mmCIF file of C-alpha atoms in Angstrom:
data_model
loop_
_atom_site.group_PDB
_atom_site.id
_atom_site.type_symbol
_atom_site.label_atom_id
_atom_site.label_comp_id
_atom_site.label_asym_id
_atom_site.label_seq_id
_atom_site.Cartn_x
_atom_site.Cartn_y
_atom_site.Cartn_z
ATOM 1 C CA UNK A 1 98.336 133.598 84.805
ATOM 2 C CA UNK A 2 95.357 131.865 86.397
ATOM 3 C CA UNK A 3 93.135 129.372 84.657
ATOM 4 C CA UNK A 4 89.909 130.603 83.095
ATOM 5 C CA UNK A 5 87.039 129.511 85.343
ATOM 6 C CA UNK A 6 84.565 129.823 82.482
ATOM 7 C CA UNK A 7 86.052 126.559 81.204
ATOM 8 C CA UNK A 8 84.520 124.610 84.104
ATOM 9 C CA UNK A 9 82.203 122.044 82.557
ATOM 10 C CA UNK A 10 84.177 121.751 79.346
ATOM 11 C CA UNK A 11 84.486 118.202 78.062
ATOM 12 C CA UNK A 12 86.667 116.501 75.524
ATOM 13 C CA UNK A 13 85.375 113.756 73.252
ATOM 14 C CA UNK A 14 86.557 110.164 73.526
ATOM 15 C CA UNK A 15 90.157 109.520 72.789
ATOM 16 C CA UNK A 16 91.167 106.853 70.347
ATOM 17 C CA UNK A 17 90.434 103.311 71.457
ATOM 18 C CA UNK A 18 93.023 101.777 73.778
ATOM 19 C CA UNK A 19 93.050 97.993 73.571
ATOM 20 C CA UNK A 20 94.215 96.394 76.811
ATOM 21 C CA UNK A 21 96.678 93.538 76.257
ATOM 22 C CA UNK A 22 97.752 90.715 78.536
ATOM 23 C CA UNK A 23 101.347 91.855 78.064
ATOM 24 C CA UNK A 24 100.602 95.411 79.219
ATOM 25 C CA UNK A 25 98.729 94.201 82.295
ATOM 26 C CA UNK A 26 101.632 91.889 83.238
ATOM 27 C CA UNK A 27 104.143 94.677 82.580
ATOM 28 C CA UNK A 28 102.191 97.096 84.781
ATOM 29 C CA UNK A 29 101.801 94.517 87.550
ATOM 30 C CA UNK A 30 105.573 93.875 87.433
ATOM 31 C CA UNK A 31 106.256 97.603 87.690
ATOM 32 C CA UNK A 32 104.353 97.911 90.979
ATOM 33 C CA UNK A 33 105.590 94.546 92.284
ATOM 34 C CA UNK A 34 102.144 92.926 92.112
ATOM 35 C CA UNK A 35 102.685 89.182 91.732
ATOM 36 C CA UNK A 36 99.038 88.077 91.535
ATOM 37 C CA UNK A 37 98.354 85.229 89.134
ATOM 38 C CA UNK A 38 95.082 86.958 88.206
ATOM 39 C CA UNK A 39 97.133 89.537 86.280
ATOM 40 C CA UNK A 40 99.275 86.931 84.508
ATOM 41 C CA UNK A 41 97.478 83.645 84.096
ATOM 42 C CA UNK A 42 94.302 83.696 82.001
ATOM 43 C CA UNK A 43 93.240 80.295 83.355
ATOM 44 C CA UNK A 44 93.547 81.518 86.947
ATOM 45 C CA UNK A 45 91.584 84.644 86.046
ATOM 46 C CA UNK A 46 88.836 82.598 84.402
ATOM 47 C CA UNK A 47 88.672 80.309 87.429
ATOM 48 C CA UNK A 48 88.050 83.455 89.514
ATOM 49 C CA UNK A 49 85.182 84.422 87.224
ATOM 50 C CA UNK A 50 86.875 86.935 84.912
ATOM 51 C CA UNK A 51 86.941 86.793 81.109
ATOM 52 C CA UNK A 52 90.742 87.183 81.003
ATOM 53 C CA UNK A 53 93.624 88.482 83.123
ATOM 54 C CA UNK A 54 92.637 91.546 85.170
ATOM 55 C CA UNK A 55 94.505 94.776 85.755
ATOM 56 C CA UNK A 56 95.653 96.134 89.142
ATOM 57 C CA UNK A 57 93.415 98.929 90.537
ATOM 58 C CA UNK A 58 95.710 101.767 89.389
ATOM 59 C CA UNK A 59 96.292 100.451 85.853
ATOM 60 C CA UNK A 60 93.953 103.054 84.402
ATOM 61 C CA UNK A 61 96.534 105.721 85.186
ATOM 62 C CA UNK A 62 97.355 105.039 81.518
ATOM 63 C CA UNK A 63 93.897 106.306 80.515
ATOM 64 C CA UNK A 64 94.146 109.129 83.015
ATOM 65 C CA UNK A 65 97.350 110.356 81.364
ATOM 66 C CA UNK A 66 95.397 110.453 78.117
ATOM 67 C CA UNK A 67 92.857 112.691 79.839
ATOM 68 C CA UNK A 68 95.619 114.981 81.108
ATOM 69 C CA UNK A 69 97.041 115.126 77.582
ATOM 70 C CA UNK A 70 93.626 116.214 76.285
ATOM 71 C CA UNK A 71 93.672 119.122 78.742
ATOM 72 C CA UNK A 72 97.292 120.077 78.164
ATOM 73 C CA UNK A 73 96.746 120.222 74.400
ATOM 74 C CA UNK A 74 93.771 122.611 74.705
ATOM 75 C CA UNK A 75 95.229 126.068 73.981
ATOM 76 C CA UNK A 76 92.236 127.841 75.544
ATOM 77 C CA UNK A 77 92.921 126.141 78.856
ATOM 78 C CA UNK A 78 96.613 127.010 78.737
ATOM 79 C CA UNK A 79 97.819 124.441 81.272
ATOM 80 C CA UNK A 80 101.536 124.755 81.926
ATOM 81 C CA UNK A 81 102.607 121.119 82.048
ATOM 82 C CA UNK A 82 106.042 121.887 83.475
ATOM 83 C CA UNK A 83 104.532 123.550 86.540
ATOM 84 C CA UNK A 84 101.865 120.930 87.076
ATOM 85 C CA UNK A 85 101.834 118.376 89.883
ATOM 86 C CA UNK A 86 99.380 115.639 90.735
ATOM 87 C CA UNK A 87 97.411 116.682 93.832
ATOM 88 C CA UNK A 88 95.116 113.717 94.207
ATOM 89 C CA UNK A 89 93.716 110.772 92.314
ATOM 90 C CA UNK A 90 90.764 108.471 92.681
ATOM 91 C CA UNK A 91 89.346 105.559 90.751
ATOM 92 C CA UNK A 92 85.816 104.227 91.122
ATOM 93 C CA UNK A 93 85.620 100.879 89.374
ATOM 94 C CA UNK A 94 82.402 99.489 87.923
ATOM 95 C CA UNK A 95 84.285 96.263 87.240
ATOM 96 C CA UNK A 96 87.943 95.293 86.844
ATOM 97 C CA UNK A 97 89.652 96.028 83.547
ATOM 98 C CA UNK A 98 90.604 92.849 81.719
ATOM 99 C CA UNK A 99 92.740 91.976 78.714
ATOM 100 C CA UNK A 100 90.783 92.497 75.531
ATOM 101 C CA UNK A 101 88.929 95.559 76.828
ATOM 102 C CA UNK A 102 88.700 98.284 74.196
ATOM 103 C CA UNK A 103 88.620 101.510 76.183
ATOM 104 C CA UNK A 104 87.872 105.130 75.411
ATOM 105 C CA UNK A 105 88.235 108.120 77.706
ATOM 106 C CA UNK A 106 85.908 111.100 77.848
ATOM 107 C CA UNK A 107 87.465 113.945 79.828
ATOM 108 C CA UNK A 108 85.564 116.588 81.802
ATOM 109 C CA UNK A 109 86.750 119.689 83.639
ATOM 110 C CA UNK A 110 84.822 119.527 86.928
ATOM 111 C CA UNK A 111 86.352 122.456 88.762
ATOM 112 C CA UNK A 112 88.914 125.218 88.520
ATOM 113 C CA UNK A 113 89.918 127.497 91.367
ATOM 114 C CA UNK A 114 92.890 129.507 92.512
ATOM 115 C CA UNK A 115 94.303 129.482 96.020
ATOM 116 C CA UNK A 116 97.503 130.918 97.461
ATOM 117 C CA UNK A 117 98.866 131.706 94.013
ATOM 118 C CA UNK A 118 98.330 128.200 92.656
ATOM 119 C CA UNK A 119 95.660 126.960 90.249
ATOM 120 C CA UNK A 120 93.708 123.819 91.002
ATOM 121 C CA UNK A 121 91.901 121.893 88.292
ATOM 122 C CA UNK A 122 89.852 118.758 88.838
ATOM 123 C CA UNK A 123 89.400 116.501 85.859
ATOM 124 C CA UNK A 124 87.028 113.583 85.572
ATOM 125 C CA UNK A 125 87.927 110.796 83.184
ATOM 126 C CA UNK A 126 84.999 108.586 82.231
ATOM 127 C CA UNK A 127 86.588 105.377 81.018
ATOM 128 C CA UNK A 128 84.222 103.239 79.009
ATOM 129 C CA UNK A 129 84.371 100.478 76.433
ATOM 130 C CA UNK A 130 83.920 101.335 72.793
ATOM 131 C CA UNK A 131 80.484 99.767 73.242
ATOM 132 C CA UNK A 132 79.590 102.459 75.805
ATOM 133 C CA UNK A 133 79.870 100.406 79.017
ATOM 134 C CA UNK A 134 81.262 102.523 81.866
ATOM 135 C CA UNK A 135 84.239 100.702 83.388
ATOM 136 C CA UNK A 136 85.778 103.280 85.704
ATOM 137 C CA UNK A 137 85.576 106.925 86.676
ATOM 138 C CA UNK A 138 88.909 108.539 87.451
ATOM 139 C CA UNK A 139 89.222 111.905 89.157
ATOM 140 C CA UNK A 140 92.451 113.849 89.421
ATOM 141 C CA UNK A 141 93.301 117.169 90.932
ATOM 142 C CA UNK A 142 96.070 118.908 89.027
ATOM 143 C CA UNK A 143 97.913 121.703 90.761
ATOM 144 C CA UNK A 144 99.625 124.315 88.627
ATOM 145 C CA UNK A 145 102.165 126.045 90.823
ATOM 146 C CA UNK A 146 102.289 129.796 90.453
ATOM 147 C CA UNK A 147 105.433 131.618 89.356
ATOM 148 C CA UNK A 148 107.557 132.213 92.430
ATOM 149 C CA UNK B 1 87.491 84.953 108.499
ATOM 150 C CA UNK B 2 85.510 87.745 110.097
ATOM 151 C CA UNK B 3 86.695 91.211 109.220
ATOM 152 C CA UNK B 4 86.266 93.842 111.927
ATOM 153 C CA UNK B 5 86.817 97.540 112.232
ATOM 154 C CA UNK B 6 90.321 98.072 113.580
ATOM 155 C CA UNK B 7 91.828 95.022 111.880
ATOM 156 C CA UNK B 8 95.350 95.698 110.672
ATOM 157 C CA UNK B 9 96.345 94.473 107.224
ATOM 158 C CA UNK B 10 99.765 92.867 106.741
ATOM 159 C CA UNK B 11 102.236 95.735 106.169
ATOM 160 C CA UNK B 12 104.495 96.001 103.171
ATOM 161 C CA UNK B 13 107.951 97.592 102.820
ATOM 162 C CA UNK B 14 109.255 98.205 99.329
ATOM 163 C CA UNK B 15 112.552 99.629 98.144
ATOM 164 C CA UNK B 16 112.153 101.842 95.104
ATOM 165 C CA UNK B 17 115.266 102.365 92.973
ATOM 166 C CA UNK B 18 115.936 104.491 89.903
ATOM 167 C CA UNK B 19 115.592 101.299 87.870
ATOM 168 C CA UNK B 20 112.095 100.816 89.301
ATOM 169 C CA UNK B 21 111.186 104.345 88.200
ATOM 170 C CA UNK B 22 112.356 103.633 84.657
ATOM 171 C CA UNK B 23 110.349 100.427 84.620
ATOM 172 C CA UNK B 24 107.232 102.175 85.944
ATOM 173 C CA UNK B 25 107.633 105.013 83.442
ATOM 174 C CA UNK B 26 107.531 102.513 80.597
ATOM 175 C CA UNK B 27 104.671 100.492 82.064
ATOM 176 C CA UNK B 28 102.492 103.506 82.858
ATOM 177 C CA UNK B 29 103.575 105.640 79.870
ATOM 178 C CA UNK B 30 104.388 108.515 82.263
ATOM 179 C CA UNK B 31 107.681 109.839 80.909
ATOM 180 C CA UNK B 32 107.827 113.065 82.902
ATOM 181 C CA UNK B 33 111.615 113.644 83.264
ATOM 182 C CA UNK B 34 111.329 114.602 86.951
ATOM 183 C CA UNK B 35 111.136 110.834 87.463
ATOM 184 C CA UNK B 36 114.515 110.097 85.856
ATOM 185 C CA UNK B 37 116.534 113.298 85.340
ATOM 186 C CA UNK B 38 118.318 115.013 88.238
ATOM 187 C CA UNK B 39 118.837 118.025 85.982
ATOM 188 C CA UNK B 40 115.130 118.501 85.244
ATOM 189 C CA UNK B 41 114.107 117.692 88.821
ATOM 190 C CA UNK B 42 116.386 120.393 90.207
ATOM 191 C CA UNK B 43 115.299 122.889 87.530
ATOM 192 C CA UNK B 44 111.706 122.654 88.787
ATOM 193 C CA UNK B 45 112.785 122.984 92.402
ATOM 194 C CA UNK B 46 112.642 119.378 93.561
ATOM 195 C CA UNK B 47 115.253 117.979 95.960
ATOM 196 C CA UNK B 48 116.059 115.260 93.400
ATOM 197 C CA UNK B 49 114.439 112.678 91.169
ATOM 198 C CA UNK B 50 111.133 111.667 92.719
ATOM 199 C CA UNK B 51 108.968 108.577 92.354
ATOM 200 C CA UNK B 52 105.763 108.838 90.350
ATOM 201 C CA UNK B 53 102.944 109.489 92.820
ATOM 202 C CA UNK B 54 101.007 106.839 90.943
ATOM 203 C CA UNK B 55 103.812 104.335 91.576
ATOM 204 C CA UNK B 56 103.559 104.966 95.313
ATOM 205 C CA UNK B 57 99.765 104.668 95.031
ATOM 206 C CA UNK B 58 100.182 101.405 93.109
ATOM 207 C CA UNK B 59 102.605 99.929 95.641
ATOM 208 C CA UNK B 60 100.435 100.997 98.593
ATOM 209 C CA UNK B 61 97.409 99.444 96.889
ATOM 210 C CA UNK B 62 99.103 96.066 97.151
ATOM 211 C CA UNK B 63 98.460 96.173 100.907
ATOM 212 C CA UNK B 64 94.793 95.793 100.004
ATOM 213 C CA UNK B 65 95.006 93.542 96.942
ATOM 214 C CA UNK B 66 97.355 91.074 98.655
ATOM 215 C CA UNK B 67 95.083 91.006 101.709
ATOM 216 C CA UNK B 68 91.890 90.390 99.760
ATOM 217 C CA UNK B 69 93.664 88.174 97.208
ATOM 218 C CA UNK B 70 91.787 89.485 94.185
ATOM 219 C CA UNK B 71 92.412 92.932 92.677
ATOM 220 C CA UNK B 72 89.013 92.705 91.007
ATOM 221 C CA UNK B 73 87.351 93.205 94.384
ATOM 222 C CA UNK B 74 88.722 96.711 94.784
ATOM 223 C CA UNK B 75 85.724 98.961 94.137
ATOM 224 C CA UNK B 76 87.422 102.285 94.669
ATOM 225 C CA UNK B 77 90.814 103.660 95.580
ATOM 226 C CA UNK B 78 91.653 107.294 96.243
ATOM 227 C CA UNK B 79 94.545 109.264 97.661
ATOM 228 C CA UNK B 80 96.142 112.669 97.913
ATOM 229 C CA UNK B 81 99.826 113.088 97.127
ATOM 230 C CA UNK B 82 101.198 115.022 100.063
ATOM 231 C CA UNK B 83 104.972 114.593 99.923
ATOM 232 C CA UNK B 84 107.435 113.397 97.286
ATOM 233 C CA UNK B 85 109.446 110.198 97.590
ATOM 234 C CA UNK B 86 112.991 111.218 96.666
ATOM 235 C CA UNK B 87 114.853 108.333 95.032
ATOM 236 C CA UNK B 88 118.670 108.519 95.203
ATOM 237 C CA UNK B 89 120.838 107.153 92.411
ATOM 238 C CA UNK B 90 122.171 104.189 94.379
ATOM 239 C CA UNK B 91 121.428 100.519 94.887
ATOM 240 C CA UNK B 92 119.278 100.989 97.993
ATOM 241 C CA UNK B 93 116.872 103.532 96.557
ATOM 242 C CA UNK B 94 114.057 104.825 98.771
ATOM 243 C CA UNK B 95 112.211 102.723 101.342
ATOM 244 C CA UNK B 96 108.414 103.062 101.231
ATOM 245 C CA UNK B 97 106.575 101.535 104.188
ATOM 246 C CA UNK B 98 102.880 100.786 103.731
ATOM 247 C CA UNK B 99 100.155 99.603 106.054
ATOM 248 C CA UNK B 100 96.379 99.481 106.217
ATOM 249 C CA UNK B 101 93.575 99.435 108.775
ATOM 250 C CA UNK B 102 89.937 98.479 108.356
ATOM 251 C CA UNK B 103 87.862 101.555 109.203
ATOM 252 C CA UNK B 104 84.376 100.378 108.251
ATOM 253 C CA UNK B 105 82.558 97.181 107.346
ATOM 254 C CA UNK B 106 79.097 97.377 105.886
ATOM 255 C CA UNK B 107 77.378 94.364 104.415
ATOM 256 C CA UNK B 108 79.980 92.871 102.140
ATOM 257 C CA UNK B 109 82.193 95.920 101.738
ATOM 258 C CA UNK B 110 85.173 96.954 103.836
ATOM 259 C CA UNK B 111 86.777 100.381 103.837
ATOM 260 C CA UNK B 112 90.523 100.385 104.390
ATOM 261 C CA UNK B 113 92.618 103.369 105.388
ATOM 262 C CA UNK B 114 96.093 103.035 103.873
ATOM 263 C CA UNK B 115 99.304 104.723 104.956
ATOM 264 C CA UNK B 116 102.541 105.007 103.016
ATOM 265 C CA UNK B 117 105.623 106.502 104.655
ATOM 266 C CA UNK B 118 109.020 107.578 103.404
ATOM 267 C CA UNK B 119 111.698 108.526 105.949
ATOM 268 C CA UNK B 120 109.026 108.067 108.603
ATOM 269 C CA UNK B 121 106.662 110.672 107.191
ATOM 270 C CA UNK B 122 103.415 110.088 105.272
ATOM 271 C CA UNK B 123 103.579 110.581 101.514
ATOM 272 C CA UNK B 124 99.930 109.770 100.803
ATOM 273 C CA UNK B 125 97.020 111.615 102.410
ATOM 274 C CA UNK B 126 93.632 110.106 103.195
ATOM 275 C CA UNK B 127 94.436 107.040 101.102
ATOM 276 C CA UNK B 128 91.309 104.902 101.171
ATOM 277 C CA UNK B 129 90.121 101.822 99.343
ATOM 278 C CA UNK B 130 86.785 100.036 99.401
ATOM 279 C CA UNK B 131 86.818 96.314 98.764
ATOM 280 C CA UNK B 132 84.229 93.618 98.301
ATOM 281 C CA UNK B 133 84.965 90.847 100.783
ATOM 282 C CA UNK B 134 83.369 87.933 98.925
#
């Protein structure tokens, strides 16, 4: 197996627009046990200077999964989803995500290398509004475990 | 309040049950069966159903967001996933113990080193967040 290193630098065009809802933010906050009023109460969020309720810092894992899907569905890349694990993840936020944001993800393959029989791929997800404003950059290292 | 290098953030201990994994799967849209099916987990060589790494990252991030009181002040958050959190099919689930220490303060921005442990061993590596203090 082994991933094709000539695919370093490949990018995938923006996904469909994902519209962030108050309900999804509250649902995500509940799922990680985050009880902040800023993720549930629009008035509290506005009082803190935000346009609407804001998402917890890892909420954009939803967009990141979209980026992983873009890679997994590229036959030339040939990522074996069943053997893939999440090696690392980072988010650099330009501003918090808030309800009403209309987000798109552009996915880039930043690196591919093999080590000790495993393949390592780093993807960069540029998460921006449909108006082109960069909101967050997510980076994930995906590890594809070699056949034992 | 003056924030200094070496300050410890209030720690956080969270029990993660199978029900929590189902809830997180729906909230995050990550429906990988290794997070709910013992059969699939064992087929891929895992010791059992494991928590989503992103769930552990999300829980550990609360050490920082609850300390600073405003998730919108988190400028960056990064971690490696070094060890799985195995979640048994019982009422107690898995205990994840999180803590944080301020490692740098520059101007208005603090860097926090976060730890998350399961069965006494770290499950996140080099987990770091930067936060705006005002």
